[in-house]
PDB file of C-alpha atoms in Angstrom:
ATOM      1  CA  UNK A 191     157.161 -12.327 291.851  1.00 94.00           C
ATOM      2  CA  UNK A 192     160.578 -13.180 289.916  1.00 98.00           C
ATOM      3  CA  UNK A 193     163.342 -15.061 291.642  1.00 98.00           C
ATOM      4  CA  UNK A 194     166.849 -14.526 290.595  1.00 98.00           C
ATOM      5  CA  UNK A 195     170.297 -15.579 291.794  1.00 98.00           C
ATOM      6  CA  UNK A 196     173.351 -14.494 291.171  1.00 98.00           C
ATOM      7  CA  UNK A 197     175.561 -15.221 289.719  1.00 98.00           C
ATOM      8  CA  UNK A 198     172.818 -14.474 286.670  1.00 98.00           C
ATOM      9  CA  UNK A 199     173.194 -14.595 283.108  1.00 97.00           C
ATOM     10  CA  UNK A 200     171.895 -12.477 279.973  1.00 97.00           C
ATOM     11  CA  UNK A 201     169.376 -15.090 279.219  1.00 96.00           C
ATOM     12  CA  UNK A 202     167.556 -15.065 282.156  1.00 96.00           C
ATOM     13  CA  UNK A 203     167.644 -11.105 282.309  1.00 97.00           C
ATOM     14  CA  UNK A 204     166.254 -11.189 278.980  1.00 96.00           C
ATOM     15  CA  UNK A 205     162.354 -12.832 279.808  1.00 95.00           C
ATOM     16  CA  UNK A 206     162.558  -9.481 282.848  1.00 98.00           C
ATOM     17  CA  UNK A 207     160.438  -6.717 281.670  1.00 97.00           C
ATOM     18  CA  UNK A 208     160.193  -2.687 282.775  1.00 98.00           C
ATOM     19  CA  UNK A 209     157.701  -3.231 286.109  1.00 98.00           C
ATOM     20  CA  UNK A 210     158.814  -6.810 287.187  1.00 98.00           C
ATOM     21  CA  UNK A 211     158.668  -7.489 291.202  1.00 98.00           C
ATOM     22  CA  UNK A 212     162.064  -9.265 291.685  1.00 98.00           C
ATOM     23  CA  UNK A 213     163.430 -11.347 294.529  1.00 98.00           C
ATOM     24  CA  UNK A 214     167.249 -10.928 294.300  1.00 98.00           C
ATOM     25  CA  UNK A 215     169.431 -14.135 296.241  1.00 98.00           C
ATOM     26  CA  UNK A 216     173.184 -14.736 296.269  1.00 98.00           C
ATOM     27  CA  UNK A 217     176.152 -13.102 296.137  1.00 98.00           C
ATOM     28  CA  UNK A 218     176.120  -9.166 295.922  1.00 98.00           C
ATOM     29  CA  UNK A 219     178.403  -6.539 295.670  1.00 98.00           C
ATOM     30  CA  UNK A 220     178.247  -2.738 297.143  1.00 98.00           C
ATOM     31  CA  UNK A 221     179.555   0.466 296.099  1.00 97.00           C
ATOM     32  CA  UNK A 222     179.378   3.724 295.585  1.00 96.00           C
ATOM     33  CA  UNK A 223     181.029   7.465 295.420  1.00 94.00           C
ATOM     34  CA  UNK A 224     183.748   6.989 296.464  1.00 93.00           C
ATOM     35  CA  UNK A 225     184.989   3.075 295.247  1.00 96.00           C
ATOM     36  CA  UNK A 226     182.691   2.494 291.754  1.00 97.00           C
ATOM     37  CA  UNK A 227     185.233   5.118 290.352  1.00 97.00           C
ATOM     38  CA  UNK A 228     188.679   3.342 291.739  1.00 97.00           C
ATOM     39  CA  UNK A 229     186.798   0.060 290.731  1.00 98.00           C
ATOM     40  CA  UNK A 230     186.669   1.113 287.344  1.00 97.00           C
ATOM     41  CA  UNK A 231     190.059   2.748 287.138  1.00 97.00           C
ATOM     42  CA  UNK A 232     191.310  -0.858 288.730  1.00 97.00           C
ATOM     43  CA  UNK A 233     189.338  -2.776 285.482  1.00 96.00           C
ATOM     44  CA  UNK A 234     191.168  -0.063 282.734  1.00 96.00           C
ATOM     45  CA  UNK A 235     194.779  -0.923 284.815  1.00 97.00           C
ATOM     46  CA  UNK A 236     193.886  -4.340 284.230  1.00 95.00           C
ATOM     47  CA  UNK A 237     193.748  -5.639 287.779  1.00 94.00           C
ATOM     48  CA  UNK A 238     190.778  -7.870 288.489  1.00 88.00           C
ATOM     49  CA  UNK A 239     189.989  -7.464 292.185  1.00 95.00           C
ATOM     50  CA  UNK A 240     186.441  -8.951 292.203  1.00 96.00           C
ATOM     51  CA  UNK A 241     184.521 -11.055 289.521  1.00 96.00           C
ATOM     52  CA  UNK A 242     182.061  -9.160 288.310  1.00 97.00           C
ATOM     53  CA  UNK A 243     180.390 -11.578 285.612  1.00 97.00           C
ATOM     54  CA  UNK A 244     177.213 -12.251 286.011  1.00 98.00           C
ATOM     55  CA  UNK A 245     177.255 -10.191 289.503  1.00 98.00           C
ATOM     56  CA  UNK A 246     174.560  -7.528 291.679  1.00 98.00           C
ATOM     57  CA  UNK A 247     176.278  -4.204 292.685  1.00 98.00           C
ATOM     58  CA  UNK A 248     173.750  -2.126 294.923  1.00 98.00           C
ATOM     59  CA  UNK A 249     174.490   1.427 295.401  1.00 98.00           C
ATOM     60  CA  UNK A 250     175.249   1.429 299.377  1.00 97.00           C
ATOM     61  CA  UNK A 251     177.615   2.218 301.715  1.00 96.00           C
ATOM     62  CA  UNK A 252     177.724  -0.707 304.576  1.00 97.00           C
ATOM     63  CA  UNK A 253     177.617   0.371 308.125  1.00 94.00           C
ATOM     64  CA  UNK A 254     176.559  -1.410 311.373  1.00 90.00           C
ATOM     65  CA  UNK A 255     173.399   0.469 311.176  1.00 90.00           C
ATOM     66  CA  UNK A 256     173.068  -1.490 307.701  1.00 93.00           C
ATOM     67  CA  UNK A 257     172.303  -0.998 303.996  1.00 97.00           C
ATOM     68  CA  UNK A 258     169.942   1.211 301.711  1.00 96.00           C
ATOM     69  CA  UNK A 259     170.389   2.527 298.563  1.00 96.00           C
ATOM     70  CA  UNK A 260     171.546   5.927 297.267  1.00 95.00           C
ATOM     71  CA  UNK A 261     170.483   8.286 294.354  1.00 96.00           C
ATOM     72  CA  UNK A 262     171.984   6.243 291.280  1.00 97.00           C
ATOM     73  CA  UNK A 263     172.117   9.374 289.251  1.00 96.00           C
ATOM     74  CA  UNK A 264     175.184  10.824 290.521  1.00 96.00           C
ATOM     75  CA  UNK A 265     178.115  11.758 288.779  1.00 95.00           C
ATOM     76  CA  UNK A 266     180.146   9.012 290.766  1.00 95.00           C
ATOM     77  CA  UNK A 267     177.943   6.734 290.412  1.00 97.00           C
ATOM     78  CA  UNK A 268     176.128   6.478 286.675  1.00 97.00           C
ATOM     79  CA  UNK A 269     179.191   7.561 285.060  1.00 97.00           C
ATOM     80  CA  UNK A 270     180.422   4.015 285.979  1.00 97.00           C
ATOM     81  CA  UNK A 271     177.921   2.148 285.399  1.00 98.00           C
ATOM     82  CA  UNK A 272     178.528   1.538 281.848  1.00 98.00           C
ATOM     83  CA  UNK A 273     181.925   0.454 282.155  1.00 97.00           C
ATOM     84  CA  UNK A 274     180.675  -2.243 284.921  1.00 98.00           C
ATOM     85  CA  UNK A 275     178.019  -3.152 282.594  1.00 98.00           C
ATOM     86  CA  UNK A 276     180.890  -4.098 279.816  1.00 97.00           C
ATOM     87  CA  UNK A 277     182.523  -5.857 282.682  1.00 96.00           C
ATOM     88  CA  UNK A 278     179.524  -8.399 283.390  1.00 97.00           C
ATOM     89  CA  UNK A 279     178.140  -6.937 285.997  1.00 98.00           C
ATOM     90  CA  UNK A 280     174.582  -7.847 284.765  1.00 98.00           C
ATOM     91  CA  UNK A 281     172.421  -6.149 287.616  1.00 98.00           C
ATOM     92  CA  UNK A 282     172.478  -2.449 289.193  1.00 98.00           C
ATOM     93  CA  UNK A 283     170.544  -1.850 291.660  1.00 98.00           C
ATOM     94  CA  UNK A 284     169.757   1.879 293.614  1.00 98.00           C
ATOM     95  CA  UNK A 285     166.929   4.712 293.373  1.00 96.00           C
ATOM     96  CA  UNK A 286     165.917   7.281 291.086  1.00 95.00           C
ATOM     97  CA  UNK A 287     166.223   7.815 287.282  1.00 97.00           C
ATOM     98  CA  UNK A 288     169.086   7.299 285.453  1.00 98.00           C
ATOM     99  CA  UNK A 289     170.192   9.282 281.734  1.00 98.00           C
ATOM    100  CA  UNK A 290     169.334   8.333 278.384  1.00 98.00           C
ATOM    101  CA  UNK A 291     172.895   7.460 277.609  1.00 98.00           C
ATOM    102  CA  UNK A 292     173.211   4.737 280.057  1.00 98.00           C
ATOM    103  CA  UNK A 293     169.922   3.380 280.111  1.00 98.00           C
ATOM    104  CA  UNK A 294     171.153   2.383 276.273  1.00 98.00           C
ATOM    105  CA  UNK A 295     174.294   1.709 277.688  1.00 98.00           C
ATOM    106  CA  UNK A 296     172.531  -1.125 280.180  1.00 98.00           C
ATOM    107  CA  UNK A 297     170.697  -2.488 276.980  1.00 98.00           C
ATOM    108  CA  UNK A 298     173.013  -2.850 274.884  1.00 98.00           C
ATOM    109  CA  UNK A 299     175.223  -5.005 277.532  1.00 98.00           C
ATOM    110  CA  UNK A 300     171.800  -6.738 278.370  1.00 98.00           C
ATOM    111  CA  UNK A 301     172.500  -5.671 282.176  1.00 98.00           C
ATOM    112  CA  UNK A 302     169.468  -3.879 284.144  1.00 98.00           C
ATOM    113  CA  UNK A 303     168.781  -1.478 286.645  1.00 98.00           C
ATOM    114  CA  UNK A 304     166.650  -2.625 289.792  1.00 98.00           C
ATOM    115  CA  UNK A 305     165.298   0.329 292.220  1.00 98.00           C
ATOM    116  CA  UNK A 306     164.303  -0.982 296.064  1.00 96.00           C
ATOM    117  CA  UNK A 307     162.919   0.505 298.580  1.00 90.00           C
ATOM    118  CA  UNK A 308     165.439   2.722 300.579  1.00 89.00           C
ATOM    119  CA  UNK A 309     164.186   0.732 304.289  1.00 93.00           C
ATOM    120  CA  UNK A 310     167.709  -0.148 305.907  1.00 94.00           C
ATOM    121  CA  UNK A 311     165.591  -2.516 308.228  1.00 94.00           C
ATOM    122  CA  UNK A 312     164.440  -4.642 305.659  1.00 95.00           C
ATOM    123  CA  UNK A 313     167.280  -4.720 303.157  1.00 97.00           C
ATOM    124  CA  UNK A 314     169.396  -5.026 306.210  1.00 96.00           C
ATOM    125  CA  UNK A 315     167.180  -8.018 307.275  1.00 97.00           C
ATOM    126  CA  UNK A 316     168.198  -9.759 304.098  1.00 97.00           C
ATOM    127  CA  UNK A 317     171.873 -10.032 304.668  1.00 98.00           C
ATOM    128  CA  UNK A 318     173.493 -13.235 305.570  1.00 98.00           C
ATOM    129  CA  UNK A 319     176.930 -12.384 305.373  1.00 97.00           C
ATOM    130  CA  UNK A 320     179.216  -9.433 304.491  1.00 97.00           C
ATOM    131  CA  UNK A 321     183.238  -9.100 304.035  1.00 97.00           C
ATOM    132  CA  UNK A 322     185.186  -6.658 302.713  1.00 98.00           C
ATOM    133  CA  UNK A 323     186.021  -7.293 298.654  1.00 98.00           C
ATOM    134  CA  UNK A 324     188.165  -4.173 297.758  1.00 98.00           C
ATOM    135  CA  UNK A 325     189.353  -0.844 298.911  1.00 98.00           C
ATOM    136  CA  UNK A 326     189.470  -1.729 302.553  1.00 97.00           C
ATOM    137  CA  UNK A 327     190.737   1.924 303.725  1.00 97.00           C
ATOM    138  CA  UNK A 328     187.417   3.531 302.369  1.00 97.00           C
ATOM    139  CA  UNK A 329     185.430   2.005 305.461  1.00 96.00           C
ATOM    140  CA  UNK A 330     181.787   1.929 304.726  1.00 96.00           C
ATOM    141  CA  UNK A 331     182.367   2.850 301.374  1.00 96.00           C
ATOM    142  CA  UNK A 332     184.652  -0.185 300.114  1.00 98.00           C
ATOM    143  CA  UNK A 333     183.489  -2.612 297.696  1.00 98.00           C
ATOM    144  CA  UNK A 334     181.618  -5.204 300.101  1.00 98.00           C
ATOM    145  CA  UNK A 335     180.504  -8.805 299.471  1.00 98.00           C
ATOM    146  CA  UNK A 336     177.082  -9.746 300.633  1.00 98.00           C
ATOM    147  CA  UNK A 337     175.239 -12.863 300.876  1.00 98.00           C
ATOM    148  CA  UNK A 338     172.053 -11.977 300.417  1.00 98.00           C
ATOM    149  CA  UNK A 339     168.275 -13.835 300.624  1.00 98.00           C
ATOM    150  CA  UNK A 340     165.524 -12.160 298.774  1.00 98.00           C
ATOM    151  CA  UNK A 341     166.408  -8.447 298.081  1.00 97.00           C
ATOM    152  CA  UNK A 342     163.218  -6.711 297.076  1.00 98.00           C
ATOM    153  CA  UNK A 343     163.384  -4.698 293.694  1.00 98.00           C
ATOM    154  CA  UNK A 344     161.558  -3.384 290.573  1.00 98.00           C
ATOM    155  CA  UNK A 345     163.364  -3.874 287.416  1.00 98.00           C
ATOM    156  CA  UNK A 346     163.387   0.054 286.752  1.00 98.00           C
ATOM    157  CA  UNK A 347     165.656  -0.320 283.243  1.00 98.00           C
ATOM    158  CA  UNK A 348     165.593  -3.273 280.595  1.00 98.00           C
ATOM    159  CA  UNK A 349     166.295  -3.863 276.938  1.00 97.00           C
ATOM    160  CA  UNK A 350     167.014   0.033 276.563  1.00 97.00           C
ATOM    161  CA  UNK A 351     164.160   1.581 278.019  1.00 98.00           C
ATOM    162  CA  UNK A 352     163.063   2.940 281.383  1.00 98.00           C
ATOM    163  CA  UNK A 353     160.242   3.049 283.877  1.00 97.00           C
ATOM    164  CA  UNK A 354     160.580   6.904 284.328  1.00 94.00           C
TER     165      UNK A 354
END
């Protein structure tokens, strides 16, 4: 198991390989279908709602039941991964396979994609604090900032290559 703490940097991620098991600690954002397109639009409009540099983001909603990744290759999610990686979001967390174009975009920016088990009880137990960071009106699909400790995952995309 390799331990990664956010914010991180490209140098740290450069040492990771496809199939590496990681434990992620530190600040992590959440976002999915409703919020990610809005976040990218706000970035394009020159608004800096959250600091993405060196950060991680799990494709999930946050509810009283907890967190668990949603499928990352939905258009509303995957379509925004390259733009977010260009803004410094280095660790994208979800489940499922990504397109060749997205794999290349992640490789070009030094970002990675990590798959994590969709086990809400396990993942939620790793959340130490949470607060809404943007788009409160989206409810559980708002962008949340979480403080996490040892979120497990497997590197599925790194250096322009995919485990799939």
